[in-house]
Coordinates of C-alpha atoms in Angstrom, one line a residue:
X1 CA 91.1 96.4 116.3
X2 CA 93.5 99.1 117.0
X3 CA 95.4 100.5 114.9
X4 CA 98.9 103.0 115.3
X5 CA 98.8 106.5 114.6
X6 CA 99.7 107.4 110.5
X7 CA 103.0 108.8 110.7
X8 CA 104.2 112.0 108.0
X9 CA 105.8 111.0 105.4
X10 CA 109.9 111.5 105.8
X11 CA 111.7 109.1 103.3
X12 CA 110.7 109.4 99.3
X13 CA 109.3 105.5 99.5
X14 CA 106.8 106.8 102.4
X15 CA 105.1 108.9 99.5
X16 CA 102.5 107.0 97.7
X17 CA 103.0 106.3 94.2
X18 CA 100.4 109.9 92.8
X19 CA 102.6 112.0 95.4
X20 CA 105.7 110.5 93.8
X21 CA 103.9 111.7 90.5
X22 CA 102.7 115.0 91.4
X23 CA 106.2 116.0 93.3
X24 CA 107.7 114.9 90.1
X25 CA 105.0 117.2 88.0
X26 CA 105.6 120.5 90.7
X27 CA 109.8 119.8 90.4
X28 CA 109.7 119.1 93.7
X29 CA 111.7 115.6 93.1
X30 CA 113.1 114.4 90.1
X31 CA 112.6 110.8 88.7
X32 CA 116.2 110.1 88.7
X33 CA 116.0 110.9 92.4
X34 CA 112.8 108.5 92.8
X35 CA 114.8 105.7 90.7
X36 CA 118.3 105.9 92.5
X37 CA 116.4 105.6 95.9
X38 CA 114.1 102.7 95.3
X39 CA 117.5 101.0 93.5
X40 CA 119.2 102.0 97.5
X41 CA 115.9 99.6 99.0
X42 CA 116.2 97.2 96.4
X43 CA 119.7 96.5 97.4
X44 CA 119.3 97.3 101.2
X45 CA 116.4 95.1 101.2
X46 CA 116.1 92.6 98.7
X47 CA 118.5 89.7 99.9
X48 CA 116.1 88.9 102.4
X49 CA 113.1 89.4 100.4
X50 CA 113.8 87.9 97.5
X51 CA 111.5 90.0 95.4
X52 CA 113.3 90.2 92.4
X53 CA 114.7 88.1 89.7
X54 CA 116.5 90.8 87.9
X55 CA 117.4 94.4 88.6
X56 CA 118.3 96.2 85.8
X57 CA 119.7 99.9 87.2
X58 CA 121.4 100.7 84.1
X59 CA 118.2 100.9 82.5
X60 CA 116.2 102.5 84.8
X61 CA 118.6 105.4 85.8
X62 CA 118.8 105.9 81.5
X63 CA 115.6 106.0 81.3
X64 CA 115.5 108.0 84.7
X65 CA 117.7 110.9 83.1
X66 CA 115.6 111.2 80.2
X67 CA 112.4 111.8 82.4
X68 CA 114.3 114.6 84.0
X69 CA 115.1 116.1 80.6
X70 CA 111.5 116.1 79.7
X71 CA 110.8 117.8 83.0
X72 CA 113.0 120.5 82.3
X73 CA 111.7 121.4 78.8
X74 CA 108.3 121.9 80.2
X75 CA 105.2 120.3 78.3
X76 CA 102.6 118.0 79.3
X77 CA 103.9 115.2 80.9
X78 CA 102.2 111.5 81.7
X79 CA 100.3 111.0 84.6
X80 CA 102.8 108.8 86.2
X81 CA 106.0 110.7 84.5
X82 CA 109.3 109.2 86.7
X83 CA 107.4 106.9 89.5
X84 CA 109.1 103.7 89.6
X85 CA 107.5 100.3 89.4
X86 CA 108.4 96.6 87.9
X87 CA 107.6 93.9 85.6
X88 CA 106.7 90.4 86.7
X89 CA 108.8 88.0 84.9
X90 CA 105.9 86.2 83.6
X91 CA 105.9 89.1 81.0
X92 CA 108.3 90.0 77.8
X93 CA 110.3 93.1 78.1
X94 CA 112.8 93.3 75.2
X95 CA 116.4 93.4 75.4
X96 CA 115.8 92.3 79.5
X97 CA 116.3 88.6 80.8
X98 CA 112.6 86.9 81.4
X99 CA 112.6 83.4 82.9
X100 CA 109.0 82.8 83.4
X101 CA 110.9 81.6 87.2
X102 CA 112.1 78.5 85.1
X103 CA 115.5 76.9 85.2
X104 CA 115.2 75.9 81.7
X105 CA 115.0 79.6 80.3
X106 CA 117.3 81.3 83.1
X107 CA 118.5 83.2 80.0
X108 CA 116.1 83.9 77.6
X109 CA 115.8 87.6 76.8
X110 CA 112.7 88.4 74.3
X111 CA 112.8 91.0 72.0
X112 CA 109.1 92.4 72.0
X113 CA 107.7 93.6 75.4
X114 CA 104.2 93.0 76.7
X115 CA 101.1 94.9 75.4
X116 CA 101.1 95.8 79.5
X117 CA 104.8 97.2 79.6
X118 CA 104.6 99.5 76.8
X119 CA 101.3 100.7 78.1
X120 CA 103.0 101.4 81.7
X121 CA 105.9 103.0 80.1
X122 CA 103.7 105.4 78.2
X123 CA 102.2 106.2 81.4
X124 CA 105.6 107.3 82.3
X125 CA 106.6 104.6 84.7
X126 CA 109.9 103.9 85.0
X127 CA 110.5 99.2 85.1
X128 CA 113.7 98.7 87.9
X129 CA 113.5 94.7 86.7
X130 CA 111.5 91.7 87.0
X131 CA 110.2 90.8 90.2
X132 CA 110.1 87.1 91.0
X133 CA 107.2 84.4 90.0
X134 CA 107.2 81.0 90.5
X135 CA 107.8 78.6 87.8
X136 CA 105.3 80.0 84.7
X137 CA 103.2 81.4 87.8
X138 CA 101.4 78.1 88.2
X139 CA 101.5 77.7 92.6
X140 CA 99.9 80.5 94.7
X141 CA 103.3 81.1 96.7
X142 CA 106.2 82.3 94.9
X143 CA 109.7 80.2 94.9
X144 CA 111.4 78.6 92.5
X145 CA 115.1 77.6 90.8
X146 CA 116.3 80.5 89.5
X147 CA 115.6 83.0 92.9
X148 CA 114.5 80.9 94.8
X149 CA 111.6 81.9 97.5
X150 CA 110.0 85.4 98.2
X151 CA 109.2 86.0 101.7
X152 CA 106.8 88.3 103.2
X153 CA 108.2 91.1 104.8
X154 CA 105.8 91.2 108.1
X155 CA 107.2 88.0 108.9
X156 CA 110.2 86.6 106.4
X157 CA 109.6 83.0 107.8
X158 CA 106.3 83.0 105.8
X159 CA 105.7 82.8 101.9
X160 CA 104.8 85.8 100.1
X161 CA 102.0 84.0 97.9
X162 CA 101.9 84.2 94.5
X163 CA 102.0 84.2 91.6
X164 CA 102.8 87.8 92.0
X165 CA 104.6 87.4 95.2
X166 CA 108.0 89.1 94.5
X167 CA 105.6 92.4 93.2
X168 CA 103.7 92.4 96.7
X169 CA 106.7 91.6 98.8
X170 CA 108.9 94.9 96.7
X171 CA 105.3 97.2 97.5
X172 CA 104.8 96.2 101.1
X173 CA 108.7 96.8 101.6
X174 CA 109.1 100.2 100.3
X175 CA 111.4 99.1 96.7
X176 CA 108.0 100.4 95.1
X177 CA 105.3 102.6 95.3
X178 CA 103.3 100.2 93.1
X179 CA 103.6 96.9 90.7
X180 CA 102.2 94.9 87.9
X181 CA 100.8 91.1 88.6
X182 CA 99.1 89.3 87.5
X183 CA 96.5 86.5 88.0
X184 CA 95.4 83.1 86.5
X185 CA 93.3 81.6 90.2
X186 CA 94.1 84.4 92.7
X187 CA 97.9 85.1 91.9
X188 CA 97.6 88.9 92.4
X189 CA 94.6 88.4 95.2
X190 CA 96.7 86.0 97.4
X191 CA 99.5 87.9 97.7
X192 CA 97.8 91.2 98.0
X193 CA 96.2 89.7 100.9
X194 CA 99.0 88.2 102.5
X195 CA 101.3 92.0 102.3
X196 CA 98.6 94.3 103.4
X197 CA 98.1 95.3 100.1
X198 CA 95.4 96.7 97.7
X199 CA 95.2 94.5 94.4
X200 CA 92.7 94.2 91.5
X201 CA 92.3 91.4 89.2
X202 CA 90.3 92.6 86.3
X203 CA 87.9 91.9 83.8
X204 CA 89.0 89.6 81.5
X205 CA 89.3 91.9 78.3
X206 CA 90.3 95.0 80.7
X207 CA 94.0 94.8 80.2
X208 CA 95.3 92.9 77.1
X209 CA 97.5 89.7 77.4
X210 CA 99.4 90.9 73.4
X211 CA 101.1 90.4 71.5
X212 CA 101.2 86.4 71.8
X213 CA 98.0 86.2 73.6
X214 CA 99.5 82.6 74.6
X215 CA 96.2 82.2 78.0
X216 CA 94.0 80.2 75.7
X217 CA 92.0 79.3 78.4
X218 CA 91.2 82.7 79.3
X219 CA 91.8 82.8 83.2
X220 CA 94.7 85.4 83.0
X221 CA 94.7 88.4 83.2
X222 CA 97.1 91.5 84.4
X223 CA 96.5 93.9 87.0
X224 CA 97.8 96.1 89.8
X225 CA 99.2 95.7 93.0
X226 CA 99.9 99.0 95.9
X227 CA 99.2 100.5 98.8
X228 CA 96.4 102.6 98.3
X229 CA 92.9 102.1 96.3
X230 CA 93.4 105.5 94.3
X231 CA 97.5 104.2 93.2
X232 CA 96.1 101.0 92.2
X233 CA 93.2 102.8 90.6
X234 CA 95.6 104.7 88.8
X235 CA 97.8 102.1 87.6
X236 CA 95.1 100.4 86.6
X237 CA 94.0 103.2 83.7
X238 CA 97.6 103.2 82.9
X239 CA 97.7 99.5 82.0
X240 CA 93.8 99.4 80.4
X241 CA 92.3 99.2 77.1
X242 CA 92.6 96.6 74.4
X243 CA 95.4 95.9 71.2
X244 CA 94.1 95.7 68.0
X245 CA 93.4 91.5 67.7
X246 CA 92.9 90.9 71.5
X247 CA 90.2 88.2 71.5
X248 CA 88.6 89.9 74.8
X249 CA 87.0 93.8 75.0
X250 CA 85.9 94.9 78.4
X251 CA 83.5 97.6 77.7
X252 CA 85.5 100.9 77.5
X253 CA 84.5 103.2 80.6
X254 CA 82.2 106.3 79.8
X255 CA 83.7 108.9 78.2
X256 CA 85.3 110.9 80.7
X257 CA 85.4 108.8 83.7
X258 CA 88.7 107.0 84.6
X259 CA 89.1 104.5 87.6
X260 CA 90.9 106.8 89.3
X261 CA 88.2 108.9 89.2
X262 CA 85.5 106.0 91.0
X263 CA 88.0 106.2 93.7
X264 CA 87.0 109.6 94.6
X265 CA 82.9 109.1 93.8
X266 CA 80.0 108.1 96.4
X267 CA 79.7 104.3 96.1
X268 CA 75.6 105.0 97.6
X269 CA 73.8 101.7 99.3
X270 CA 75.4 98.8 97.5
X271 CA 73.8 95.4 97.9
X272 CA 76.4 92.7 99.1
X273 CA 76.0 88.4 99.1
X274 CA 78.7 87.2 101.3
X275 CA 79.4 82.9 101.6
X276 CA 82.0 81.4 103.4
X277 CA 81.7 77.6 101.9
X278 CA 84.1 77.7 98.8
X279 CA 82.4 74.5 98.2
X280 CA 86.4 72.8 98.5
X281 CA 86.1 69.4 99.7
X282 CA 88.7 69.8 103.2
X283 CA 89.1 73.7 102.5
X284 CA 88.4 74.2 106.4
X285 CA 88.9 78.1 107.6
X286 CA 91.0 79.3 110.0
X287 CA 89.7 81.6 112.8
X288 CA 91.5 84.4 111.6
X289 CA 90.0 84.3 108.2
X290 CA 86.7 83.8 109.6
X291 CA 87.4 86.7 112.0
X292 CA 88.5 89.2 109.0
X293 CA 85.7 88.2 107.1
X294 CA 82.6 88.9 109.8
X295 CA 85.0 92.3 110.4
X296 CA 84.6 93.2 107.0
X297 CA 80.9 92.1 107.0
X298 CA 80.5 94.3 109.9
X299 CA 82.5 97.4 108.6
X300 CA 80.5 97.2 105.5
X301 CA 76.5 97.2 107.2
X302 CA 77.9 100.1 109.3
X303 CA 78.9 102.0 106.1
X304 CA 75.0 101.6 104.9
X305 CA 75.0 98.7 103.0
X306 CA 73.0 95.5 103.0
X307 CA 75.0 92.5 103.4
X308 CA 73.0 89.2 103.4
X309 CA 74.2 85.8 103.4
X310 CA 74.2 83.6 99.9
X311 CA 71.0 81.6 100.1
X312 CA 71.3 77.8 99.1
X313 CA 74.1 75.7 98.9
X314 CA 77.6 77.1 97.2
X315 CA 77.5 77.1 93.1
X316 CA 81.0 76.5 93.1
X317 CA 81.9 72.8 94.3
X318 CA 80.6 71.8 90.6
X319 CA 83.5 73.7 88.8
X320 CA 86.7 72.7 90.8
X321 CA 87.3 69.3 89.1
X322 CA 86.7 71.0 85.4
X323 CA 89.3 74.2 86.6
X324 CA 92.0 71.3 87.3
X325 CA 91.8 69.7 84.5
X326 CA 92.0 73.5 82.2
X327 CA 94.5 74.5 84.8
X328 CA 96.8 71.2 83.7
X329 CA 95.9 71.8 80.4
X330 CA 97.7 75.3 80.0
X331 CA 101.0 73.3 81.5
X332 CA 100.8 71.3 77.7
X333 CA 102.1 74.1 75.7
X334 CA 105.0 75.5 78.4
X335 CA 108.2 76.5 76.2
X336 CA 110.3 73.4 77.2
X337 CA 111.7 70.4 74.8
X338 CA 110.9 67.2 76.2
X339 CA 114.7 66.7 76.8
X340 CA 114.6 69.6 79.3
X341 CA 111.3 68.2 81.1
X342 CA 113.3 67.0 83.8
X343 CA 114.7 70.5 85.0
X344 CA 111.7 71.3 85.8
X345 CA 109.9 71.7 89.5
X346 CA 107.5 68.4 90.6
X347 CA 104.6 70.7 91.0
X348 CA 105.3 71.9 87.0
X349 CA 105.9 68.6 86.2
X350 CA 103.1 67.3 87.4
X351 CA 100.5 69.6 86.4
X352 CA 102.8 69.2 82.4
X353 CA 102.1 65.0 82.8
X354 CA 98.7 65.7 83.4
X355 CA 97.9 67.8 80.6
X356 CA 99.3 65.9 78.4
X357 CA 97.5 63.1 78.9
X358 CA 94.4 64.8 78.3
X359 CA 92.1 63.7 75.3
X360 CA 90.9 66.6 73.1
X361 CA 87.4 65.2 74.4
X362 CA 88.6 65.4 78.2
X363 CA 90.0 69.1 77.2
X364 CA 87.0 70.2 75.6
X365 CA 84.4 69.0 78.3
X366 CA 86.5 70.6 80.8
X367 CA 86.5 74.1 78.7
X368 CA 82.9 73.9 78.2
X369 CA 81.8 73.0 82.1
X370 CA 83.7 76.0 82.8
X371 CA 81.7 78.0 80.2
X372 CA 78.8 76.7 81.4
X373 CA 79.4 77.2 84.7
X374 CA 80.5 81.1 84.8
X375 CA 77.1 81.7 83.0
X376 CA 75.1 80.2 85.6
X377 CA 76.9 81.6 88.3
X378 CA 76.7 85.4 87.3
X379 CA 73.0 84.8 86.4
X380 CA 72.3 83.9 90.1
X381 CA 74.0 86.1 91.6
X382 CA 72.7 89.0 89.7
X383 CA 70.8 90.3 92.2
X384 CA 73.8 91.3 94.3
X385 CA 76.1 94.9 93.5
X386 CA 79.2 92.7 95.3
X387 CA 80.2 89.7 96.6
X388 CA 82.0 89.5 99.7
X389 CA 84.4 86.1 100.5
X390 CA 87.8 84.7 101.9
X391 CA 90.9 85.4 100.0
X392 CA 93.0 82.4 101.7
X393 CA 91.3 79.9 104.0
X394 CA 94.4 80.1 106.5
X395 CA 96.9 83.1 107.2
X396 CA 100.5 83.3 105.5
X397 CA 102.1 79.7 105.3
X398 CA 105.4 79.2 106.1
X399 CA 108.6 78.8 103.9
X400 CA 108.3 75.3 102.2
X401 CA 104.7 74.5 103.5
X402 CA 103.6 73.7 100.4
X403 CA 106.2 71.6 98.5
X404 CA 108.8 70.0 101.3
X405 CA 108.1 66.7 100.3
X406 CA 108.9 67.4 96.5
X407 CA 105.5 65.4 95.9
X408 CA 104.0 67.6 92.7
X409 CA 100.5 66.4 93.3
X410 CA 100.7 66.7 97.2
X411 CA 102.1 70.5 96.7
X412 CA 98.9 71.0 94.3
X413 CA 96.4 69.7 96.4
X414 CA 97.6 71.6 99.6
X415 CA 97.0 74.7 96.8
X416 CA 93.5 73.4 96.2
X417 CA 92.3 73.8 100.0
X418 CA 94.6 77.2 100.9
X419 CA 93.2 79.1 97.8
X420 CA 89.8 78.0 97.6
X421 CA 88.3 80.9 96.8
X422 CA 89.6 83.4 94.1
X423 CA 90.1 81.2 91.3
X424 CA 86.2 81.0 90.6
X425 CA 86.0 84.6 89.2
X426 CA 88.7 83.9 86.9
X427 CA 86.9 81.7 84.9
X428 CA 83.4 84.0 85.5
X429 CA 85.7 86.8 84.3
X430 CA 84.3 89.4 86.9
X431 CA 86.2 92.0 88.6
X432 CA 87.6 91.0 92.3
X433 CA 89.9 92.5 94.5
X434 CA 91.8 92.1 98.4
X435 CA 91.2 94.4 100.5
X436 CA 93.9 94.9 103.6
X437 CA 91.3 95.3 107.0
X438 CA 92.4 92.8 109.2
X439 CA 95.8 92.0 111.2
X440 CA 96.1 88.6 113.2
X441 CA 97.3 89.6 117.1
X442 CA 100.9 88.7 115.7
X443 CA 100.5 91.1 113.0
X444 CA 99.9 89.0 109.4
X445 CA 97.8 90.6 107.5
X446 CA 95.0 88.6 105.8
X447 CA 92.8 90.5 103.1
X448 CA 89.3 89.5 101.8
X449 CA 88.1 89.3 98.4
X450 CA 85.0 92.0 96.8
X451 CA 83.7 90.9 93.8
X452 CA 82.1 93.3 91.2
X453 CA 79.6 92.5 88.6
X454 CA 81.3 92.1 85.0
X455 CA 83.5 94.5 84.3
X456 CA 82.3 96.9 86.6
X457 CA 85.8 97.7 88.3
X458 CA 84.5 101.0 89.2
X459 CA 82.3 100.0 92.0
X460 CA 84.8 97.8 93.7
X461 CA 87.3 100.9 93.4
X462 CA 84.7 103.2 94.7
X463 CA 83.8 100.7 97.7
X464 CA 87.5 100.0 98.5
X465 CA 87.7 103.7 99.0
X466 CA 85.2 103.8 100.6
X467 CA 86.5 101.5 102.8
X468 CA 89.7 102.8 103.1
X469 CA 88.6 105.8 104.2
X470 CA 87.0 104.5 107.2
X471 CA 89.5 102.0 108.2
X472 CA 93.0 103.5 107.0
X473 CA 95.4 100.8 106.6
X474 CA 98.6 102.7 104.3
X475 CA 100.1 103.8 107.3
X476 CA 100.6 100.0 108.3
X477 CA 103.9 98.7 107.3
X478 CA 106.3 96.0 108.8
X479 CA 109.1 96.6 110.6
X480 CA 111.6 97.2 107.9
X481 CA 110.4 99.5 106.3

C-alpha cells in the first residue's frame, strides 16, 4: 500500500492531543485558545457529521478560562491541563442534558457525573458536550431519534459504527484530539476501525463504570478513542483505576510504569494466534477484511514475531446464542415506563420484549454459559502473547443498512453477522484494541482487532506502537479535515 507524505502540522487540530498538552505546559497556546477552536470545527463541521448530541460552549470556554488562570500562576499542572475532548451520552455529567440517544429522556439532566468524567476532568481535560450514541448504545452503528445518524467522515454516505460513533466521527474530523467510548460487544472497536482510528477496550475492572455501576452483566466497559497509540495511551491512565465499591479491580500497573509509558518500551518477539472463523453462522468476510487482516499478519512476522494460525475449530460459535440472550437481558432494566415503551426504536424494542420474557432460569443459564465459556477460552489460548482477528466482517455500511425495514429483529441479526468478532472479549474481559493499517482502493479504512492477555493493556499498547511506527497512519485524514 502507499501511503501520502505526513504533512507539518499548520492548524491547532493537526497537533495531537500530548502536543496540545505540552504547548499548553510551555505557554505556547492557551486552553481557551484549544477550546474556542475545536468549538469553530464543531460548528463548521458537525451538521454533516452528526457527532454530537449536545454542545455545551458555555461550559467549556468557563472552564477554558480557568485553565488559563492556572497556567498563569505557575504550579504543577495535569498531564492533560486545557486539551479538549467529550463525553459519550451514555454517561452522567451533572448539570448537562444526557439522553442515553433515547427519545424518551431527550431531557434528562443528571446531577452526578460518571466515575470516568471526573477522572478525565482531573486529568485536566476540558468536556465540549456529549457526542452521539445510539439508543442506550445497544446497535454497532450510531443513529437514533434525538440526532439522528453519525456519518463517517471518509465517506458521509456510510455509518460511523457504534456505539461510540459520534466520538470516532468528532476524532477522525479534527473537533478533537481525542474521546471517551465505550464498549459493551465492540462499540469503541467498530468505530475505531471504521475512522482510521486507534481505540482500546479495556480490562474489565480497568476503568470503573461508578457510581451506579448499572452493567450487571459485566460486558461494559469505558475506554479511549484517538489518533495516535501514545494519546490513547494517555487518555487511557487518565481515565484508569477503580472507585471505592466497584465490583471489578484490574490489577494496578507496577509502581512507576503508566500506559503511556508501554508506548515508548520494546514490545521483544511476541507470540501471536490469528483465526478468521468467528464461528457466526453466515458471518462471511469481505475481501477487504480478509486483505487487511493477511496485511497485518504480514506486517507483524516482518516485525519479528511469530504468527501462527489457531489450531482446531473456533471456541467461539458455542457462546453467541448465550451473549444474545445476556445482551436482551440488559434491555429489561432500561429507564423507561411501560407507557413510554412505544417511543422507543424496533431494534430497542425488540431486544426490551425479549428480555423480558426471559425466566430467571433462562437468565441465569445464559450468565453462567458465558462464565463458563470465558474461562475455557483464555485457558486455551494461553499459550499465545496476542490474538490477531477481524474487527467487522465487511467495510463501513451505508446510511440505513442496518434498520430500513424498521424490522427490530432483522436490524439485530444483520448486527450478529457485521460484528462477529469483538463482542467475545467482552465477556472474556481481556484487553483488545483496532488498529488503523489498511485503506480499501476507495479509501475506507478498516482496522483489525489485537487481543492482549487479561489485563495486560501494556503489551497491546507497546505492539500498536510498535506498529505504528512502522506503518504511520496519523497523517491519514479525510478530505475535510
Amino acid at each position: 500500500m502507499t501511503t501520502p507524505p505526513a504533512c507539518p502540522a499548520t492548524q491547532l487540530h493537526d497537533l495531537t492531543a500530548l502536543e496540545q498538552a505540552a504547548a499548553v505546559q510551555a505557554r505556547k497556546v492557551s486552553p481557551t485558545e484549544l477550546v474556542e477552536h475545536s468549538l469553530a470545527r464543531i460548528e463548521a463541521l458537525d451538521a454533516g457529521i452528526g457527532a454530537f448530541i449536545t454542545v455545551t460552549p458555555e461550559r467549556a470556554l468557563a472552564a477554558a478560562a480557568d485553565a488559563d488562570r492556572a497556567v498563569l500562576a505557575g504550579g504543577r499542572l495535569p498531564p492533560l491541563h486545557g486539551v479538549p475532548t467529550a463525553i459519550k451520552d451514555l454517561n452522567n455529567t451533572a448539570g448537562v442534558r444526557t439522553t442515553f440517544g433515547s427519545a424518551v429522556l431527550a431531557d434528562f439532566v443528571p446531577d452526578v457525573d460518571d466515575a470516568v468524567v471526573t477522572a478525565l476532568a482531573a486529568a485536566g481535560t476540558i468536556s465540549l458536550g456529549k457526542t452521539n450514541t445510539p439508543e442506550f448504545g445497544f446497535p454497532c452503528y450510531t443513529d437514533n431519534d434525538v440526532a439522528g445518524p453519525t456519518r463517517c467522515p471518509w465517506d458521509t454516505t456510510r455509518l460511523a459504527g457504534g456505539s461510540s460513533g459520534g466520538a470516532a466521527a468528532a476524532v477522525a474530523a479534527g473537533m478533537l484530539p481525542f474521546a471517551q467510548g465505550s464498549d459493551g460487544g465492540g462499540s469503541i472497536r467498530i468505530p475505531a476501525g471504521i475512522n482510521g482510528l486507534f481505540g482500546i477496550k479495556p480490562s474489565r475492572g480497568r476503568v470503573s463504570n461508578g457510581p451506579y455501576n448499572s452493567e450487571v452483566t459485566a460486558l461494559g466497559v469505558q475506554g479511549p478513542l484517538a489518533r495516535t497509540v501514545r494519546d490513547a495511551a494517555a487518555m487511557l491512565d487518565a481515565m484508569a483505576g477503580p472507585v471505592i465499591g466497584d465490583p471489578f479491580w484490574a490489577p494496578p500497573l507496577p509502581r512507576g510504569e503508566t500506559f503511556l509509558g508501554a508506548a515508548d518500551r520494546p514490545v521483544g518477539r511476541l507470540r501471536v494466534g490469528r483465526y478468521l472463523d468467528s464461528g457466526m453462522p453466515g458471518a462471511d468476510l469481505d475481501p477487504e477484511v480478509r486483505a487487511a487482516f493477511e496485511d497485518a499478519s504480514t506486517l507483524l512476522a516482518s516485525l519479528g514475531h511469530e504468527v501462527e494460525d489457531l489450531p482446531g475449530p473456533p471456541l467461539t460459535d458455542g457462546v453467541f446464542p448465550a451473549f444474545e440472550v445476556v445482551w436482551a437481558l440488559s434491555g429489561t432494566t432500561l429507564p423507561v415506563p411501560d407507557a413510554a415503551a412505544g417511543r422507543l426504536r424496533p431494534l430497542t424494542r425488540f431486544l426490551r420484549d425479549r428480555g423480558l420474557a426471559l425466566s430467571a432460569k433462562d437468565a441465569m443459564e445464559a450468565m453462567f454459559t458465558l462464565r463458563l465459556f470465558a474461562r475455557r477460552f483464555i485457558q486455551a489460548t494461553s499459550r499465545y502473547d496476542v490474538l490477531l482477528a477481524p474487527v467487522c466482517t465487511l467495510p463501513p455500511r451505508p446510511l440505513g443498512w442496518f434498520g430500513a425495514d424498521g424490522d427490530g429483529a432483522a436490524d439485530f441479526e444483520r448486527q450478529k453477522r457485521y460484528a462477529a468478532f469483538p463482542a467475545v472479549y467482552n465477556v472474556t474481559g481481556q484487553p483488545a484494541v483496532s488498529v488503523p493499517l489498511w485503506w480499501t482502493a476507495g479509501g475506507l479504512p478498516i482496522g483489525t482487532m489485537l487481543v492482549g492477555r487479561p489485563a495486560d493493556e501494556a503489551t497491546l499498547i507497546a505492539l500498536a506502537a510498535q506498529l505504528e511506527q512502522a506503518r504511520p497512519w496519523a497523517h491519514r485524514h479525510p478530505a475535510m479535515w
